[in-house]
PDB file of C-alpha atoms in Angstrom:
ATOM      1  CA  UNK A1189      -8.209 -16.492 -17.223  1.00 32.00           C
ATOM      2  CA  UNK A1190     -11.394 -14.654 -16.371  1.00 26.00           C
ATOM      3  CA  UNK A1191     -14.338 -14.983 -18.765  1.00 30.00           C
ATOM      4  CA  UNK A1192     -15.407 -12.098 -20.935  1.00 33.00           C
ATOM      5  CA  UNK A1193     -18.030  -9.756 -19.526  1.00 32.00           C
ATOM      6  CA  UNK A1194     -21.371  -8.797 -21.040  1.00 32.00           C
ATOM      7  CA  UNK A1195     -19.703  -5.684 -22.400  1.00 38.00           C
ATOM      8  CA  UNK A1196     -16.796  -7.597 -23.851  1.00 37.00           C
ATOM      9  CA  UNK A1197     -17.362  -6.108 -27.281  1.00 36.00           C
ATOM     10  CA  UNK A1198     -13.924  -7.268 -28.361  1.00 36.00           C
ATOM     11  CA  UNK A1199     -15.082 -10.892 -28.294  1.00 33.00           C
ATOM     12  CA  UNK A1200     -17.171 -10.225 -31.395  1.00 33.00           C
ATOM     13  CA  UNK A1201     -14.269  -9.058 -33.548  1.00 36.00           C
ATOM     14  CA  UNK A1202     -13.995 -10.460 -37.045  1.00 37.00           C
ATOM     15  CA  UNK A1203     -10.865 -12.518 -36.309  1.00 39.00           C
ATOM     16  CA  UNK A1204     -11.608 -15.486 -33.992  1.00 34.00           C
ATOM     17  CA  UNK A1205      -7.890 -15.854 -33.264  1.00 35.00           C
ATOM     18  CA  UNK A1206      -7.946 -12.747 -31.077  1.00 39.00           C
ATOM     19  CA  UNK A1207     -10.556 -13.960 -28.609  1.00 40.00           C
ATOM     20  CA  UNK A1208      -7.930 -14.240 -25.890  1.00 37.00           C
ATOM     21  CA  UNK A1209      -6.887 -10.650 -26.481  1.00 42.00           C
ATOM     22  CA  UNK A1210     -10.531  -9.656 -26.395  1.00 45.00           C
ATOM     23  CA  UNK A1211     -11.092 -11.289 -23.028  1.00 40.00           C
ATOM     24  CA  UNK A1212      -8.082  -9.593 -21.485  1.00 40.00           C
ATOM     25  CA  UNK A1213      -9.067  -6.239 -22.879  1.00 42.00           C
ATOM     26  CA  UNK A1214     -12.529  -6.757 -21.422  1.00 44.00           C
ATOM     27  CA  UNK A1215     -10.927  -7.332 -18.018  1.00 39.00           C
ATOM     28  CA  UNK A1216      -8.943  -4.143 -18.381  1.00 39.00           C
ATOM     29  CA  UNK A1217     -11.740  -1.999 -19.741  1.00 38.00           C
ATOM     30  CA  UNK A1218     -14.883  -3.781 -20.902  1.00 39.00           C
ATOM     31  CA  UNK A1219     -16.080  -2.565 -24.264  1.00 39.00           C
ATOM     32  CA  UNK A1220     -14.753  -1.112 -27.483  1.00 36.00           C
ATOM     33  CA  UNK A1221     -15.890   1.475 -29.934  1.00 36.00           C
ATOM     34  CA  UNK A1222     -14.997   3.832 -32.715  1.00 32.00           C
ATOM     35  CA  UNK A1223     -14.981   7.512 -31.968  1.00 31.00           C
ATOM     36  CA  UNK A1224     -15.278  10.695 -34.022  1.00 30.00           C
ATOM     37  CA  UNK A1225     -12.548  13.255 -33.291  1.00 33.00           C
ATOM     38  CA  UNK A1226     -13.020  17.001 -33.122  1.00 32.00           C
ATOM     39  CA  UNK A1227     -10.822  19.779 -34.524  1.00 35.00           C
ATOM     40  CA  UNK A1228      -8.409  17.956 -36.841  1.00 34.00           C
ATOM     41  CA  UNK A1229      -4.797  19.011 -36.321  1.00 36.00           C
ATOM     42  CA  UNK A1230      -1.587  17.424 -37.476  1.00 39.00           C
ATOM     43  CA  UNK A1231       1.066  18.597 -35.067  1.00 40.00           C
ATOM     44  CA  UNK A1232       4.635  17.701 -34.296  1.00 40.00           C
ATOM     45  CA  UNK A1233       7.119  19.135 -31.868  1.00 36.00           C
ATOM     46  CA  UNK A1234       7.787  22.133 -34.035  1.00 33.00           C
ATOM     47  CA  UNK A1235       4.101  22.630 -34.784  1.00 32.00           C
ATOM     48  CA  UNK A1236       4.424  21.568 -38.429  1.00 34.00           C
ATOM     49  CA  UNK A1237       2.386  18.884 -40.127  1.00 37.00           C
ATOM     50  CA  UNK A1238       3.440  15.343 -39.364  1.00 40.00           C
ATOM     51  CA  UNK A1239       3.820  13.032 -42.352  1.00 38.00           C
ATOM     52  CA  UNK A1240       3.122   9.711 -40.675  1.00 43.00           C
ATOM     53  CA  UNK A1241       2.479   9.955 -36.963  1.00 72.00           C
ATOM     54  CA  UNK A1242      -0.755  11.930 -37.162  1.00 82.00           C
ATOM     55  CA  UNK A1243      -4.107  11.185 -38.787  1.00 84.00           C
ATOM     56  CA  UNK A1244      -6.808  13.695 -39.593  1.00 81.00           C
ATOM     57  CA  UNK A1245      -9.857  11.627 -40.355  1.00 80.00           C
ATOM     58  CA  UNK A1246     -11.221   8.135 -40.833  1.00 83.00           C
ATOM     59  CA  UNK A1247     -12.380   5.360 -38.513  1.00 86.00           C
ATOM     60  CA  UNK A1248     -10.891   5.011 -35.051  1.00 88.00           C
ATOM     61  CA  UNK A1249     -11.575   2.013 -32.843  1.00 87.00           C
ATOM     62  CA  UNK A1250     -11.372   2.660 -29.101  1.00 82.00           C
ATOM     63  CA  UNK A1251     -10.909  -0.137 -26.597  1.00 85.00           C
ATOM     64  CA  UNK A1252     -12.159   0.450 -23.069  1.00 82.00           C
ATOM     65  CA  UNK A1253     -15.255   2.417 -24.003  1.00 80.00           C
ATOM     66  CA  UNK A1254     -17.277   1.147 -21.045  1.00 78.00           C
ATOM     67  CA  UNK A1255     -14.721   1.990 -18.404  1.00 85.00           C
ATOM     68  CA  UNK A1256     -14.589   5.518 -17.000  1.00 92.00           C
ATOM     69  CA  UNK A1257     -11.790   6.935 -19.157  1.00 93.00           C
ATOM     70  CA  UNK A1258     -13.233   5.253 -22.230  1.00 87.00           C
ATOM     71  CA  UNK A1259     -16.670   6.706 -21.537  1.00 85.00           C
ATOM     72  CA  UNK A1260     -15.117  10.168 -21.171  1.00 89.00           C
ATOM     73  CA  UNK A1261     -13.277   9.600 -24.435  1.00 87.00           C
ATOM     74  CA  UNK A1262     -16.505   8.720 -26.225  1.00 82.00           C
ATOM     75  CA  UNK A1263     -18.164  11.880 -25.001  1.00 85.00           C
ATOM     76  CA  UNK A1264     -15.108  14.011 -25.781  1.00 85.00           C
ATOM     77  CA  UNK A1265     -14.895  12.784 -29.354  1.00 81.00           C
ATOM     78  CA  UNK A1266     -18.580  12.976 -30.237  1.00 83.00           C
ATOM     79  CA  UNK A1267     -18.075  15.651 -32.878  1.00 73.00           C
ATOM     80  CA  UNK A1268     -15.416  15.654 -35.553  1.00 68.00           C
ATOM     81  CA  UNK A1269     -14.066  14.057 -38.697  1.00 75.00           C
ATOM     82  CA  UNK A1270     -13.593  10.517 -37.389  1.00 77.00           C
ATOM     83  CA  UNK A1271     -16.287   7.888 -37.817  1.00 75.00           C
ATOM     84  CA  UNK A1272     -17.676   6.480 -34.591  1.00 69.00           C
ATOM     85  CA  UNK A1273     -18.394   2.756 -34.553  1.00 72.00           C
ATOM     86  CA  UNK A1274     -19.007   0.394 -31.659  1.00 71.00           C
ATOM     87  CA  UNK A1275     -18.383  -3.286 -32.230  1.00 72.00           C
ATOM     88  CA  UNK A1276     -20.892  -5.494 -30.496  1.00 72.00           C
ATOM     89  CA  UNK A1277     -22.342  -8.981 -30.681  1.00 77.00           C
ATOM     90  CA  UNK A1278     -25.414  -9.395 -32.910  1.00 85.00           C
ATOM     91  CA  UNK A1279     -27.534  -9.632 -29.748  1.00 83.00           C
ATOM     92  CA  UNK A1280     -26.336  -6.325 -28.299  1.00 77.00           C
ATOM     93  CA  UNK A1281     -29.049  -3.702 -27.766  1.00 77.00           C
ATOM     94  CA  UNK A1282     -27.716  -0.300 -26.717  1.00 71.00           C
ATOM     95  CA  UNK A1283     -31.191   0.903 -25.726  1.00 73.00           C
ATOM     96  CA  UNK A1284     -31.268  -1.543 -22.797  1.00 74.00           C
ATOM     97  CA  UNK A1285     -27.547  -1.988 -22.117  1.00 72.00           C
ATOM     98  CA  UNK A1286     -26.384  -1.322 -18.577  1.00 71.00           C
ATOM     99  CA  UNK A1287     -23.016   0.334 -18.067  1.00 74.00           C
ATOM    100  CA  UNK A1288     -20.790  -0.209 -15.038  1.00 77.00           C
ATOM    101  CA  UNK A1289     -19.967   3.489 -14.690  1.00 82.00           C
ATOM    102  CA  UNK A1290     -22.873   5.526 -16.094  1.00 83.00           C
ATOM    103  CA  UNK A1291     -22.384   9.261 -16.309  1.00 85.00           C
ATOM    104  CA  UNK A1292     -24.029  11.216 -13.481  1.00 84.00           C
ATOM    105  CA  UNK A1293     -27.663  12.010 -14.143  1.00 76.00           C
ATOM    106  CA  UNK A1294     -27.924   9.885 -17.284  1.00 71.00           C
ATOM    107  CA  UNK A1295     -28.812   6.474 -15.907  1.00 65.00           C
ATOM    108  CA  UNK A1296     -27.242   3.620 -17.838  1.00 60.00           C
ATOM    109  CA  UNK A1297     -27.220   5.417 -21.189  1.00 61.00           C
ATOM    110  CA  UNK A1298     -23.681   6.765 -21.272  1.00 58.00           C
ATOM    111  CA  UNK A1299     -22.725   5.995 -24.860  1.00 68.00           C
ATOM    112  CA  UNK A1300     -23.133   8.884 -27.311  1.00 68.00           C
ATOM    113  CA  UNK A1301     -26.116   8.496 -29.638  1.00 67.00           C
ATOM    114  CA  UNK A1302     -23.861   9.309 -32.594  1.00 66.00           C
ATOM    115  CA  UNK A1303     -22.027   5.978 -32.252  1.00 69.00           C
ATOM    116  CA  UNK A1304     -22.862   3.332 -34.870  1.00 72.00           C
ATOM    117  CA  UNK A1305     -23.024  -0.235 -33.589  1.00 76.00           C
ATOM    118  CA  UNK A1306     -21.642  -2.987 -35.804  1.00 74.00           C
ATOM    119  CA  UNK A1307     -21.280  -6.723 -35.264  1.00 77.00           C
ATOM    120  CA  UNK A1308     -18.224  -6.999 -37.524  1.00 82.00           C
ATOM    121  CA  UNK A1309     -15.246  -4.668 -37.409  1.00 80.00           C
ATOM    122  CA  UNK A1310     -14.332  -3.130 -40.774  1.00 85.00           C
ATOM    123  CA  UNK A1311     -10.995  -1.658 -41.818  1.00 86.00           C
ATOM    124  CA  UNK A1312      -9.942   1.144 -39.457  1.00 86.00           C
ATOM    125  CA  UNK A1313      -7.548   4.075 -39.676  1.00 89.00           C
ATOM    126  CA  UNK A1314      -6.673   4.392 -36.017  1.00 88.00           C
ATOM    127  CA  UNK A1315      -6.950   2.685 -32.647  1.00 91.00           C
ATOM    128  CA  UNK A1316      -6.947   4.017 -29.083  1.00 91.00           C
ATOM    129  CA  UNK A1317      -6.431   1.616 -26.184  1.00 94.00           C
ATOM    130  CA  UNK A1318      -7.883   3.473 -23.188  1.00 93.00           C
ATOM    131  CA  UNK A1319      -7.650   0.683 -20.632  1.00 93.00           C
ATOM    132  CA  UNK A1320      -7.157   1.866 -17.049  1.00 95.00           C
ATOM    133  CA  UNK A1321      -5.009  -1.164 -16.210  1.00 94.00           C
ATOM    134  CA  UNK A1322      -2.101  -2.592 -18.225  1.00 94.00           C
ATOM    135  CA  UNK A1323      -3.005  -4.962 -21.044  1.00 93.00           C
ATOM    136  CA  UNK A1324      -0.738  -8.010 -21.369  1.00 92.00           C
ATOM    137  CA  UNK A1325       1.923  -7.502 -24.016  1.00 90.00           C
ATOM    138  CA  UNK A1326       1.151 -10.662 -25.971  1.00 92.00           C
ATOM    139  CA  UNK A1327      -2.504  -9.694 -26.141  1.00 93.00           C
ATOM    140  CA  UNK A1328      -1.595  -6.263 -27.521  1.00 93.00           C
ATOM    141  CA  UNK A1329       0.539  -7.966 -30.164  1.00 93.00           C
ATOM    142  CA  UNK A1330      -2.345 -10.174 -31.281  1.00 92.00           C
ATOM    143  CA  UNK A1331      -4.761  -7.265 -31.210  1.00 88.00           C
ATOM    144  CA  UNK A1332      -2.613  -5.029 -33.414  1.00 92.00           C
ATOM    145  CA  UNK A1333      -2.101  -7.821 -35.925  1.00 90.00           C
ATOM    146  CA  UNK A1334      -5.868  -8.251 -36.191  1.00 86.00           C
ATOM    147  CA  UNK A1335      -6.665  -4.651 -37.140  1.00 87.00           C
ATOM    148  CA  UNK A1336      -7.090  -4.102 -40.862  1.00 85.00           C
ATOM    149  CA  UNK A1337      -5.958  -0.883 -42.557  1.00 87.00           C
ATOM    150  CA  UNK A1338      -4.787   0.783 -39.361  1.00 89.00           C
ATOM    151  CA  UNK A1339      -2.322   3.669 -39.656  1.00 92.00           C
ATOM    152  CA  UNK A1340      -1.851   4.733 -36.047  1.00 93.00           C
ATOM    153  CA  UNK A1341      -2.362   3.380 -32.539  1.00 95.00           C
ATOM    154  CA  UNK A1342      -2.531   5.390 -29.311  1.00 95.00           C
ATOM    155  CA  UNK A1343      -1.894   3.527 -26.058  1.00 97.00           C
ATOM    156  CA  UNK A1344      -2.731   4.876 -22.594  1.00 98.00           C
ATOM    157  CA  UNK A1345       0.035   4.280 -20.049  1.00 97.00           C
ATOM    158  CA  UNK A1346       1.477   5.865 -16.872  1.00 97.00           C
ATOM    159  CA  UNK A1347       4.183   8.374 -16.050  1.00 97.00           C
ATOM    160  CA  UNK A1348       7.223   6.892 -14.343  1.00 96.00           C
ATOM    161  CA  UNK A1349       7.686   3.937 -16.690  1.00 96.00           C
ATOM    162  CA  UNK A1350      11.230   5.017 -17.518  1.00 96.00           C
ATOM    163  CA  UNK A1351      11.898   5.622 -13.797  1.00 95.00           C
ATOM    164  CA  UNK A1352      10.467   2.292 -12.659  1.00 93.00           C
ATOM    165  CA  UNK A1353      13.825   1.218 -11.156  1.00 92.00           C
ATOM    166  CA  UNK A1354      13.862   4.071  -8.666  1.00 93.00           C
ATOM    167  CA  UNK A1355      13.604   2.680  -5.142  1.00 91.00           C
ATOM    168  CA  UNK A1356      10.353   4.345  -4.093  1.00 91.00           C
ATOM    169  CA  UNK A1357       8.659   3.280  -7.310  1.00 92.00           C
ATOM    170  CA  UNK A1358       9.896  -0.296  -7.080  1.00 89.00           C
ATOM    171  CA  UNK A1359       8.502  -0.789  -3.585  1.00 90.00           C
ATOM    172  CA  UNK A1360       5.090   0.639  -4.492  1.00 90.00           C
ATOM    173  CA  UNK A1361       2.860  -2.409  -5.151  1.00 83.00           C
ATOM    174  CA  UNK A1362       0.126  -0.332  -6.793  1.00 87.00           C
ATOM    175  CA  UNK A1363       1.851   1.504  -9.647  1.00 88.00           C
ATOM    176  CA  UNK A1364       2.298  -1.604 -11.877  1.00 93.00           C
ATOM    177  CA  UNK A1365       5.072   0.187 -13.773  1.00 95.00           C
ATOM    178  CA  UNK A1366       6.706  -3.056 -14.892  1.00 94.00           C
ATOM    179  CA  UNK A1367       3.401  -4.154 -16.390  1.00 95.00           C
ATOM    180  CA  UNK A1368       2.890  -0.803 -18.088  1.00 96.00           C
ATOM    181  CA  UNK A1369       6.447  -1.009 -19.454  1.00 96.00           C
ATOM    182  CA  UNK A1370       5.885  -4.506 -20.857  1.00 95.00           C
ATOM    183  CA  UNK A1371       2.629  -3.404 -22.488  1.00 96.00           C
ATOM    184  CA  UNK A1372       4.282  -0.345 -24.010  1.00 96.00           C
ATOM    185  CA  UNK A1373       7.186  -2.336 -25.417  1.00 96.00           C
ATOM    186  CA  UNK A1374       4.884  -4.957 -26.923  1.00 96.00           C
ATOM    187  CA  UNK A1375       2.654  -2.280 -28.430  1.00 96.00           C
ATOM    188  CA  UNK A1376       5.586  -0.417 -29.979  1.00 95.00           C
ATOM    189  CA  UNK A1377       7.190  -3.598 -31.310  1.00 95.00           C
ATOM    190  CA  UNK A1378       3.957  -4.883 -32.835  1.00 94.00           C
ATOM    191  CA  UNK A1379       3.197  -1.480 -34.346  1.00 94.00           C
ATOM    192  CA  UNK A1380       6.675  -1.226 -35.857  1.00 93.00           C
ATOM    193  CA  UNK A1381       6.447  -4.742 -37.286  1.00 93.00           C
ATOM    194  CA  UNK A1382       3.105  -3.901 -38.866  1.00 92.00           C
ATOM    195  CA  UNK A1383       4.240  -0.524 -40.189  1.00 91.00           C
ATOM    196  CA  UNK A1384       1.855   1.327 -37.867  1.00 92.00           C
ATOM    197  CA  UNK A1385       2.724   4.613 -36.186  1.00 94.00           C
ATOM    198  CA  UNK A1386       2.345   4.639 -32.405  1.00 95.00           C
ATOM    199  CA  UNK A1387       1.950   7.299 -29.725  1.00 96.00           C
ATOM    200  CA  UNK A1388       2.090   6.406 -26.041  1.00 97.00           C
ATOM    201  CA  UNK A1389       0.146   8.773 -23.777  1.00 98.00           C
ATOM    202  CA  UNK A1390       1.400   8.582 -20.196  1.00 98.00           C
ATOM    203  CA  UNK A1391      -0.711  10.096 -17.443  1.00 98.00           C
ATOM    204  CA  UNK A1392      -0.583  10.150 -13.675  1.00 97.00           C
ATOM    205  CA  UNK A1393      -3.001   8.102 -11.607  1.00 96.00           C
ATOM    206  CA  UNK A1394      -6.463   8.659 -13.031  1.00 97.00           C
ATOM    207  CA  UNK A1395      -9.033  10.499 -10.946  1.00 96.00           C
ATOM    208  CA  UNK A1396     -12.394  12.216 -11.250  1.00 95.00           C
ATOM    209  CA  UNK A1397     -14.797  12.248 -14.130  1.00 93.00           C
ATOM    210  CA  UNK A1398     -18.591  12.580 -14.160  1.00 91.00           C
ATOM    211  CA  UNK A1399     -19.068   9.497 -11.995  1.00 89.00           C
ATOM    212  CA  UNK A1400     -19.843  10.885  -8.532  1.00 86.00           C
ATOM    213  CA  UNK A1401     -23.007   8.794  -8.173  1.00 81.00           C
ATOM    214  CA  UNK A1402     -21.480   5.561  -9.489  1.00 79.00           C
ATOM    215  CA  UNK A1403     -18.000   5.529  -7.944  1.00 80.00           C
ATOM    216  CA  UNK A1404     -19.240   3.476  -4.987  1.00 79.00           C
ATOM    217  CA  UNK A1405     -16.807   5.051  -2.529  1.00 85.00           C
ATOM    218  CA  UNK A1406     -17.992   8.368  -1.093  1.00 87.00           C
ATOM    219  CA  UNK A1407     -14.525   9.591  -0.133  1.00 90.00           C
ATOM    220  CA  UNK A1408     -13.130   8.716  -3.559  1.00 90.00           C
ATOM    221  CA  UNK A1409     -16.106  10.398  -5.232  1.00 89.00           C
ATOM    222  CA  UNK A1410     -15.604  13.584  -3.220  1.00 91.00           C
ATOM    223  CA  UNK A1411     -11.868  13.577  -3.932  1.00 94.00           C
ATOM    224  CA  UNK A1412     -12.616  13.279  -7.645  1.00 93.00           C
ATOM    225  CA  UNK A1413     -15.050  16.207  -7.630  1.00 93.00           C
ATOM    226  CA  UNK A1414     -12.618  18.414  -5.690  1.00 94.00           C
ATOM    227  CA  UNK A1415      -9.706  17.431  -7.918  1.00 96.00           C
ATOM    228  CA  UNK A1416     -11.644  18.256 -11.086  1.00 96.00           C
ATOM    229  CA  UNK A1417     -12.700  21.666  -9.785  1.00 95.00           C
ATOM    230  CA  UNK A1418      -9.315  22.623  -8.297  1.00 96.00           C
ATOM    231  CA  UNK A1419      -6.997  21.661 -11.166  1.00 97.00           C
ATOM    232  CA  UNK A1420      -7.387  24.220 -13.933  1.00 97.00           C
ATOM    233  CA  UNK A1421      -3.968  23.758 -15.520  1.00 97.00           C
ATOM    234  CA  UNK A1422      -1.756  21.005 -16.870  1.00 98.00           C
ATOM    235  CA  UNK A1423       1.815  19.990 -17.558  1.00 97.00           C
ATOM    236  CA  UNK A1424       2.794  18.380 -20.863  1.00 97.00           C
ATOM    237  CA  UNK A1425       6.157  16.827 -21.666  1.00 97.00           C
ATOM    238  CA  UNK A1426       7.738  14.550 -24.253  1.00 96.00           C
ATOM    239  CA  UNK A1427      10.081  13.099 -21.617  1.00 96.00           C
ATOM    240  CA  UNK A1428       9.229  11.064 -18.516  1.00 97.00           C
ATOM    241  CA  UNK A1429       9.823  13.812 -15.969  1.00 96.00           C
ATOM    242  CA  UNK A1430       6.314  14.540 -14.671  1.00 97.00           C
ATOM    243  CA  UNK A1431       4.562  13.318 -11.532  1.00 96.00           C
ATOM    244  CA  UNK A1432       1.071  13.786 -10.180  1.00 96.00           C
ATOM    245  CA  UNK A1433      -2.474  12.756 -10.998  1.00 97.00           C
ATOM    246  CA  UNK A1434      -4.465  13.316 -14.181  1.00 98.00           C
ATOM    247  CA  UNK A1435      -8.175  13.917 -14.454  1.00 97.00           C
ATOM    248  CA  UNK A1436     -10.087  11.503 -16.646  1.00 97.00           C
ATOM    249  CA  UNK A1437     -11.471  14.450 -18.604  1.00 97.00           C
ATOM    250  CA  UNK A1438      -7.981  15.729 -19.388  1.00 98.00           C
ATOM    251  CA  UNK A1439      -6.870  12.191 -20.220  1.00 98.00           C
ATOM    252  CA  UNK A1440      -9.737  11.789 -22.681  1.00 94.00           C
ATOM    253  CA  UNK A1441      -8.834  14.982 -24.517  1.00 94.00           C
ATOM    254  CA  UNK A1442      -5.143  13.990 -24.508  1.00 96.00           C
ATOM    255  CA  UNK A1443      -5.937  10.631 -26.113  1.00 94.00           C
ATOM    256  CA  UNK A1444      -7.989  12.361 -28.778  1.00 90.00           C
ATOM    257  CA  UNK A1445      -5.252  14.883 -29.494  1.00 92.00           C
ATOM    258  CA  UNK A1446      -2.628  12.117 -29.615  1.00 93.00           C
ATOM    259  CA  UNK A1447      -4.205  10.826 -32.809  1.00 91.00           C
ATOM    260  CA  UNK A1448      -3.338  14.145 -34.395  1.00 88.00           C
ATOM    261  CA  UNK A1449       0.076  14.826 -32.873  1.00 90.00           C
ATOM    262  CA  UNK A1450       3.389  13.776 -34.375  1.00 89.00           C
ATOM    263  CA  UNK A1451       5.176  12.430 -31.295  1.00 92.00           C
ATOM    264  CA  UNK A1452       6.026   8.943 -30.028  1.00 94.00           C
ATOM    265  CA  UNK A1453       5.489   9.903 -26.356  1.00 95.00           C
ATOM    266  CA  UNK A1454       3.241  12.426 -24.610  1.00 96.00           C
ATOM    267  CA  UNK A1455       3.109  12.897 -20.820  1.00 97.00           C
ATOM    268  CA  UNK A1456       0.177  14.786 -19.256  1.00 98.00           C
ATOM    269  CA  UNK A1457      -0.691  15.571 -15.623  1.00 98.00           C
ATOM    270  CA  UNK A1458      -3.221  17.932 -14.062  1.00 98.00           C
ATOM    271  CA  UNK A1459      -2.032  20.871 -11.968  1.00 97.00           C
ATOM    272  CA  UNK A1460      -3.568  23.697  -9.958  1.00 96.00           C
ATOM    273  CA  UNK A1461      -1.208  26.345 -11.303  1.00 94.00           C
ATOM    274  CA  UNK A1462       1.047  26.261 -14.356  1.00 93.00           C
ATOM    275  CA  UNK A1463       1.415  28.488 -17.436  1.00 94.00           C
ATOM    276  CA  UNK A1464      -0.608  25.901 -19.397  1.00 95.00           C
ATOM    277  CA  UNK A1465      -4.173  26.779 -18.487  1.00 95.00           C
ATOM    278  CA  UNK A1466      -7.283  24.823 -19.422  1.00 97.00           C
ATOM    279  CA  UNK A1467     -10.058  27.260 -20.247  1.00 96.00           C
ATOM    280  CA  UNK A1468     -12.894  24.950 -21.289  1.00 95.00           C
ATOM    281  CA  UNK A1469     -15.340  24.224 -18.467  1.00 94.00           C
ATOM    282  CA  UNK A1470     -17.433  21.041 -18.552  1.00 93.00           C
ATOM    283  CA  UNK A1471     -16.298  20.165 -22.066  1.00 92.00           C
ATOM    284  CA  UNK A1472     -18.656  17.190 -22.277  1.00 89.00           C
ATOM    285  CA  UNK A1473     -21.633  19.379 -21.470  1.00 87.00           C
ATOM    286  CA  UNK A1474     -22.834  17.178 -18.605  1.00 85.00           C
ATOM    287  CA  UNK A1475     -25.992  18.816 -17.190  1.00 81.00           C
ATOM    288  CA  UNK A1476     -25.949  20.012 -13.600  1.00 78.00           C
ATOM    289  CA  UNK A1477     -27.511  17.661 -11.087  1.00 71.00           C
ATOM    290  CA  UNK A1478     -29.893  18.732  -8.337  1.00 57.00           C
ATOM    291  CA  UNK A1479     -27.079  19.226  -5.844  1.00 61.00           C
ATOM    292  CA  UNK A1480     -24.181  20.487  -7.922  1.00 73.00           C
ATOM    293  CA  UNK A1481     -22.907  21.905 -11.189  1.00 82.00           C
ATOM    294  CA  UNK A1482     -20.024  20.093 -12.845  1.00 88.00           C
ATOM    295  CA  UNK A1483     -16.744  22.010 -12.813  1.00 92.00           C
ATOM    296  CA  UNK A1484     -13.874  20.431 -14.725  1.00 95.00           C
ATOM    297  CA  UNK A1485     -11.306  22.097 -16.958  1.00 97.00           C
ATOM    298  CA  UNK A1486      -9.778  20.962 -20.250  1.00 97.00           C
ATOM    299  CA  UNK A1487      -7.725  22.740 -22.951  1.00 96.00           C
ATOM    300  CA  UNK A1488      -8.952  24.306 -26.150  1.00 94.00           C
ATOM    301  CA  UNK A1489      -7.428  23.147 -29.430  1.00 91.00           C
ATOM    302  CA  UNK A1490      -5.157  26.196 -29.405  1.00 94.00           C
ATOM    303  CA  UNK A1491      -4.090  25.482 -25.820  1.00 96.00           C
ATOM    304  CA  UNK A1492      -3.195  21.930 -26.823  1.00 94.00           C
ATOM    305  CA  UNK A1493      -1.214  23.262 -29.782  1.00 93.00           C
ATOM    306  CA  UNK A1494       0.683  25.645 -27.502  1.00 94.00           C
ATOM    307  CA  UNK A1495       1.358  22.842 -25.019  1.00 95.00           C
ATOM    308  CA  UNK A1496       2.761  20.545 -27.694  1.00 94.00           C
ATOM    309  CA  UNK A1497       4.921  23.287 -29.177  1.00 92.00           C
ATOM    310  CA  UNK A1498       6.409  24.163 -25.760  1.00 92.00           C
ATOM    311  CA  UNK A1499       6.863  20.609 -24.490  1.00 93.00           C
ATOM    312  CA  UNK A1500      10.361  19.185 -24.094  1.00 91.00           C
TER     313      UNK A1500
END
């Protein structure tokens, strides 16, 4: 087992029994934090208020805050009714912390200034696991058991999990659908045993985000920029029927909305043309760099509501 990284914030959690889970989560997405959520909405498939599977306010702990999707999620959820906390070791100093994937033009300071850093995790209302790789099922079980007061968990996964036995998916060594499936099942089982509501958000392969300067691969960086600017629409479904890629910006907003939606499964992929348009440009407000202005498209709250009400 690999050791925890410097940004393994999970290793400082109040329960020493979950250190193993913390280390694995650090491997998947180093860091963890609470996030405030904007525009509270309690939605279900018919658009009515959900009694149990949606939360409107409170504290939400997010795992994977220092990976690219997690960083986007932090920025997306800067404003709103949820309390933002970041759990760190007593020695952690955010003013000098270096982040693996800093946002373009902002050096190493990619965490929102509104986040409150704590060395001991208090009771929380919600949890989002935004890891970009599957987290081992037994580690998810231990993690969920350790969270005090939690009402809902949102877990990031991949489309195709229910179609993992299809030949072309089985021979693809990169999709890790069996691992995503095992993580999903463990998360749902642990949540059910603990009386916690759970929403799985399945996306396509993740791409893009405000990380052109820190991606490390010029071709991949260019592909991400082009993908973000070209895909102004999305597809949303409650069933595992979608294929394609998903921008990290869209994924971040989907994870935020999943806290407030009454559905066990949500599938989201980015598209160039669909009836579900995304009319918000540069939702994180990332300033333009010397060479380029950031163009990326995400839905408004009303566009999310329409997408959830139309999804099948």
